Short mmCIF file of C-alpha atoms in Angstrom, two decimals:
data_model
loop_
_atom_site.label_atom_id
_atom_site.label_comp_id
_atom_site.label_asym_id
_atom_site.label_seq_id
_atom_site.Cartn_x
_atom_site.Cartn_y
_atom_site.Cartn_z
CA MET A 99 0.02 -0.06 0.02
CA MET A 100 1.23 3.60 -0.77
CA PHE A 101 0.89 4.78 2.83
CA ARG A 102 3.59 2.36 3.89
CA SER A 103 5.99 4.35 1.75
CA PHE A 104 4.57 7.63 2.77
CA TYR A 105 5.09 6.97 6.52
CA SER A 106 8.18 4.99 6.19
CA LEU A 107 6.69 1.79 7.45
CA ALA A 108 8.43 -1.61 7.04
CA SER A 109 5.10 -3.40 6.87
CA ARG A 110 1.36 -2.97 7.04
CA PRO A 111 0.11 -2.20 10.63
CA PHE A 112 -3.10 -3.59 11.87
CA ASP A 113 -2.80 -6.61 9.73
CA LYS A 114 -5.14 -9.50 10.79
CA GLU A 115 -2.54 -12.06 9.71
CA ILE A 116 -0.35 -11.16 12.52
CA LYS A 117 1.80 -13.95 13.96
CA SER A 118 0.61 -15.45 17.34
CA LYS A 119 3.69 -14.38 19.01
CA ASP A 120 3.25 -10.69 17.99
CA MET A 121 -0.36 -10.51 19.24
CA PHE A 122 -1.12 -7.50 21.65
CA ALA A 123 -1.46 -9.09 25.20
CA SER A 124 -4.40 -7.34 26.43
CA ALA A 125 -5.97 -8.45 29.84
CA SER A 126 -8.84 -10.21 28.21
CA HIS A 127 -6.35 -11.91 25.79
CA GLN A 128 -4.30 -13.20 28.71
CA GLU A 129 -7.33 -14.15 30.79
CA LEU A 130 -8.59 -16.31 28.02
CA LEU A 131 -5.47 -17.98 27.29
CA ALA A 132 -5.31 -18.85 30.93
CA ARG A 133 -8.72 -20.29 30.74
CA LEU A 134 -8.04 -22.28 27.66
CA ASP A 135 -4.89 -23.72 29.49
CA TYR A 136 -7.30 -24.86 32.26
CA LEU A 137 -9.44 -26.53 29.74
CA ARG A 138 -6.35 -28.20 28.00
CA GLU A 139 -5.30 -29.61 31.39
CA HIS A 140 -8.71 -30.80 32.57
CA ARG A 141 -10.26 -31.61 29.13
CA GLY A 142 -14.03 -31.31 28.55
CA PHE A 143 -16.14 -28.57 27.10
CA GLY A 144 -15.35 -24.73 27.08
CA LEU A 145 -17.36 -21.80 25.80
CA VAL A 146 -16.05 -18.59 24.65
CA VAL A 147 -18.19 -15.79 23.55
CA GLY A 148 -17.79 -12.12 22.51
CA GLU A 149 -19.10 -9.52 20.07
CA PRO A 150 -17.65 -9.43 16.60
CA GLY A 151 -14.24 -8.14 16.36
CA MET A 152 -13.27 -8.73 19.96
CA GLY A 153 -10.43 -10.99 19.25
CA LYS A 154 -11.89 -14.34 20.11
CA THR A 155 -10.70 -16.22 16.99
CA SER A 156 -7.21 -14.48 17.18
CA THR A 157 -6.81 -15.55 20.81
CA LEU A 158 -7.88 -19.19 19.79
CA ARG A 159 -5.29 -19.19 17.16
CA ALA A 160 -2.68 -18.20 19.62
CA PHE A 161 -3.74 -20.96 22.02
CA ALA A 162 -3.64 -23.58 19.19
CA SER A 163 -0.28 -22.43 18.14
CA SER A 164 1.10 -22.83 21.52
CA LEU A 165 0.16 -26.64 21.82
CA ASN A 166 2.85 -29.31 21.39
CA THR A 167 1.87 -31.11 18.18
CA SER A 168 3.33 -34.36 19.55
CA LEU A 169 0.69 -34.31 22.41
CA TYR A 170 -2.31 -32.51 20.89
CA ARG A 171 -4.31 -32.70 17.46
CA VAL A 172 -6.04 -29.34 16.77
CA VAL A 173 -9.07 -29.34 14.54
CA TYR A 174 -10.70 -25.98 13.83
CA TYR A 175 -13.98 -25.46 12.12
CA GLN A 176 -15.72 -22.21 11.36
CA LEU A 177 -19.53 -23.00 10.86
CA SER A 178 -20.11 -20.16 8.65
CA THR A 179 -18.12 -21.79 6.00
CA VAL A 180 -19.16 -25.39 6.17
CA THR A 181 -22.49 -27.32 6.30
CA VAL A 182 -23.13 -29.62 9.29
CA ASN A 183 -22.41 -32.55 7.19
CA ASP A 184 -19.36 -31.20 6.05
CA PHE A 185 -18.13 -30.72 9.59
CA TYR A 186 -18.93 -34.35 10.42
CA ARG A 187 -17.01 -35.61 7.32
CA GLY A 188 -14.23 -33.04 7.78
CA LEU A 189 -13.69 -33.91 11.38
CA ALA A 190 -13.48 -37.50 10.53
CA PHE A 191 -10.87 -36.76 7.80
CA ASN A 192 -8.90 -34.37 9.94
CA LEU A 193 -8.60 -37.19 12.44
CA GLY A 194 -7.13 -39.44 9.84
CA LEU A 195 -10.23 -41.40 8.84
CA GLU A 196 -11.97 -42.15 5.68
CA PRO A 197 -15.45 -40.82 6.41
CA ALA A 198 -18.35 -43.33 6.46
CA PHE A 199 -21.58 -42.44 4.42
CA ARG A 200 -24.11 -42.66 7.14
CA LYS A 201 -24.19 -40.32 10.04
CA ILE A 202 -24.47 -43.01 12.82
CA GLN A 203 -21.41 -44.78 11.31
CA LEU A 204 -19.43 -41.27 11.18
CA PHE A 205 -20.30 -40.86 14.80
CA GLN A 206 -18.91 -44.21 15.85
CA GLN A 207 -15.83 -43.71 13.63
CA ILE A 208 -15.15 -40.29 15.25
CA GLN A 209 -15.65 -41.56 18.85
CA ASP A 210 -13.35 -44.65 18.15
CA VAL A 211 -10.46 -42.64 16.81
CA ILE A 212 -10.60 -39.93 19.58
CA PHE A 213 -10.78 -42.70 22.22
CA SER A 214 -7.87 -44.51 20.52
CA MET A 215 -5.83 -41.23 20.13
CA TYR A 216 -6.24 -40.42 23.89
CA ASN A 217 -5.66 -43.86 25.37
CA ASP A 218 -3.45 -45.53 22.89
CA LYS A 219 -1.27 -42.71 21.24
CA LYS A 220 -1.50 -40.22 24.26
CA ILE A 221 -2.61 -37.55 21.86
CA THR A 222 -5.42 -35.31 23.03
CA PRO A 223 -7.73 -33.89 20.28
CA VAL A 224 -8.58 -30.24 20.62
CA ILE A 225 -11.50 -29.27 18.68
CA ILE A 226 -12.57 -25.58 18.06
CA LEU A 227 -16.03 -24.81 16.77
CA ASP A 228 -16.21 -21.29 15.78
CA GLU A 229 -19.28 -18.99 14.81
CA LEU A 230 -21.41 -21.56 16.66
CA GLN A 231 -24.17 -19.26 17.23
CA LEU A 232 -25.35 -20.28 13.74
CA ALA A 233 -25.82 -23.84 14.92
CA SER A 234 -29.11 -25.46 14.72
CA SER A 235 -30.66 -27.12 17.96
CA CYS A 236 -30.33 -30.45 16.13
CA PHE A 237 -26.50 -29.78 15.79
CA LEU A 238 -26.07 -28.77 19.23
CA ASN A 239 -27.91 -31.93 20.45
CA ASP A 240 -25.57 -33.94 18.27
CA LEU A 241 -22.63 -32.47 19.98
CA HIS A 242 -23.56 -33.98 23.25
CA LEU A 243 -24.11 -37.42 21.60
CA LEU A 244 -21.05 -37.32 19.54
CA PHE A 245 -18.63 -36.47 22.37
CA ASN A 246 -20.38 -38.65 24.99
CA PHE A 247 -17.69 -41.16 26.07
CA VAL A 248 -18.25 -44.36 28.23
CA MET A 249 -21.57 -43.17 29.36
CA ASP A 250 -20.19 -39.64 29.84
CA SER A 251 -17.54 -40.73 32.49
CA GLU A 252 -14.34 -39.68 30.45
CA ASN A 253 -13.20 -36.73 28.64
CA PRO A 254 -10.63 -37.69 26.04
CA LEU A 255 -10.78 -34.52 24.37
CA SER A 256 -11.06 -30.74 24.63
CA LEU A 257 -14.07 -29.08 22.90
CA VAL A 258 -14.10 -25.28 22.53
CA LEU A 259 -17.54 -23.70 21.58
CA CYS A 260 -17.09 -20.18 20.36
CA GLY A 261 -19.51 -17.63 18.98
CA LEU A 262 -21.50 -14.43 19.66
CA PRO A 263 -23.12 -13.79 23.00
CA GLN A 264 -26.33 -15.26 21.77
CA LEU A 265 -24.65 -18.51 21.99
CA SER A 266 -24.70 -18.54 25.63
CA VAL A 267 -28.49 -17.68 25.57
CA LYS A 268 -29.01 -20.55 23.06
CA LEU A 269 -27.26 -22.93 25.33
CA SER A 270 -29.22 -21.78 28.40
CA LEU A 271 -32.53 -22.95 27.00
CA GLY A 272 -34.00 -25.98 28.57
CA HIS A 273 -33.64 -28.43 25.63
CA HIS A 274 -29.79 -27.60 25.71
CA GLN A 275 -29.22 -27.99 29.48
CA VAL A 276 -27.55 -31.44 28.83
CA LEU A 277 -24.94 -29.73 26.74
CA ASN A 278 -24.77 -26.67 28.83
CA GLN A 279 -24.18 -28.60 32.00
CA ARG A 280 -21.05 -30.18 30.34
CA VAL A 281 -19.26 -26.75 29.95
CA ILE A 282 -16.51 -26.52 32.53
CA MET A 283 -15.01 -23.44 31.26
CA ARG A 284 -16.80 -20.20 30.20
CA TYR A 285 -15.45 -16.76 29.17
CA ARG A 286 -16.73 -13.64 27.42
CA MET A 287 -14.20 -11.40 25.67
CA GLN A 288 -13.92 -7.85 27.04
CA PRO A 289 -13.07 -4.75 25.01
CA LEU A 290 -9.78 -3.14 25.41
CA SER A 291 -9.55 -0.36 28.09
CA ARG A 292 -8.76 3.20 27.34
CA GLU A 293 -5.13 2.62 28.27
CA GLU A 294 -4.91 -0.59 26.33
CA CYS A 295 -6.39 1.10 23.06
CA ARG A 296 -3.42 3.40 23.20
CA ALA A 297 -0.92 0.64 23.88
CA TYR A 298 -2.62 -1.49 21.15
CA ILE A 299 -2.07 1.13 18.55
CA ASP A 300 1.60 1.75 19.78
CA HIS A 301 2.18 -2.03 19.57
CA HIS A 302 1.10 -2.35 15.93
CA MET A 303 2.72 0.76 14.77
CA ASN A 304 6.02 -0.37 16.52
CA LEU A 305 5.70 -3.73 14.75
CA ALA A 306 5.32 -2.21 11.45
CA GLY A 307 8.60 -0.20 11.98
CA ALA A 308 7.18 3.23 12.65
CA ARG A 309 9.98 5.82 13.28
CA PHE A 310 7.90 8.47 14.72
CA PRO A 311 4.37 9.02 16.36
CA ILE A 312 2.07 8.86 13.38
CA PHE A 313 -1.25 8.99 15.35
CA THR A 314 -1.56 12.20 17.46
CA ASP A 315 -2.94 12.07 20.97
CA SER A 316 -6.37 13.52 19.81
CA ALA A 317 -6.50 10.78 17.12
CA VAL A 318 -5.76 7.96 19.65
CA GLU A 319 -8.64 9.38 21.90
CA ALA A 320 -10.91 9.43 18.88
CA ILE A 321 -10.16 5.82 17.85
CA THR A 322 -10.72 4.94 21.41
CA MET A 323 -14.10 6.58 21.60
CA VAL A 324 -15.43 5.40 18.08
CA SER A 325 -14.10 1.78 18.44
CA LYS A 326 -15.37 1.29 22.09
CA GLY A 327 -12.09 -0.80 22.41
CA TRP A 328 -12.99 -3.45 19.90
CA PRO A 329 -9.72 -4.56 18.25
CA ARG A 330 -11.13 -5.20 14.62
CA LEU A 331 -12.66 -1.66 14.65
CA ILE A 332 -9.36 -0.21 15.78
CA ASN A 333 -7.60 -1.95 12.94
CA ASN A 334 -10.13 -0.69 10.30
CA LEU A 335 -9.95 2.84 11.60
CA GLY A 336 -6.36 2.76 11.87
CA THR A 337 -5.79 1.40 8.12
CA THR A 338 -8.37 3.78 6.57
CA SER A 339 -7.14 6.78 8.31
CA LEU A 340 -3.51 6.01 7.17
CA VAL A 341 -4.76 5.66 3.63
CA TYR A 342 -6.66 8.88 4.00
CA GLY A 343 -3.58 10.67 5.56
CA CYS A 344 -1.49 9.45 2.71
CA GLN A 345 -3.85 10.94 0.07
CA LYS A 346 -4.11 14.22 1.89
CA SER A 347 -0.10 14.22 2.53
CA LEU A 348 -0.84 14.58 6.36
CA LYS A 349 2.59 14.13 8.40
CA GLN A 350 0.46 12.92 11.31
CA ILE A 351 -2.96 11.30 11.60
CA ASP A 352 -5.18 13.58 13.56
CA GLU A 353 -8.81 13.80 14.86
CA GLU A 354 -10.27 14.93 11.67
CA ALA A 355 -8.67 12.03 9.84
CA ILE A 356 -10.25 9.56 12.26
CA HIS A 357 -13.56 11.18 11.73
CA LYS A 358 -13.21 10.91 7.95
CA ALA A 359 -12.27 7.26 8.25
CA SER A 360 -15.17 6.50 10.59
CA VAL A 361 -17.51 8.05 8.12
CA GLU A 362 -16.08 6.08 5.20
CA ILE A 363 -16.42 2.69 6.88
CA GLY A 364 -19.79 3.51 8.19
CA MET A 365 -19.21 3.90 11.94
#
């Protein structure tokens, strides 16, 4: 992008493809990692919810990348990109199986291989299901049945259910109580604090190789107010304002540039 040259940046700041090791360690990010580590140690079902753009998926990615591949098998699925049948067959395939055609046979295949991986190979499957607020009641009921081992007396895997806050509401309904009661870890992602917003912007600009303060204090305050501390919105505002600043030959991004950026992206 042109603004990289204009502002003498080595790379693009606010990039969603940031490496896990370079992620900003907000209080909420660190708290979720700690709770996921608890789930890893004790195994079972975990629930992670938060508004869009709060950093749920990024934190889950950081957690997954931290796991020893000789001890854990991570399988990630985003329900918005696959059908339920695709999930069952994809899960079987990612666990090293040739998926059966019938659903009942698929269930047995998946249960058998998970049980074998944990007990025979000493490998714990970690299955992460994202965008689960889109799941039907039938699918949620299936999860309880699919991951029920030895009459519900063993937990040979960790299953992370992730989605928007309405997922918590959906699980609290009476017909999902069996699944809800199996959740041993719950966490709701929190927005960045005012201080964290400033640190987040500085962190990403430093990663990009900024040689001088590009965002003025008033611009940072404006980003904090408009974004309400949601990382994805900070990223969008930051990138759009840099493009605007480059077009207008602004040496620094000021409050007006943030206002223009917020209007452009419909905030």
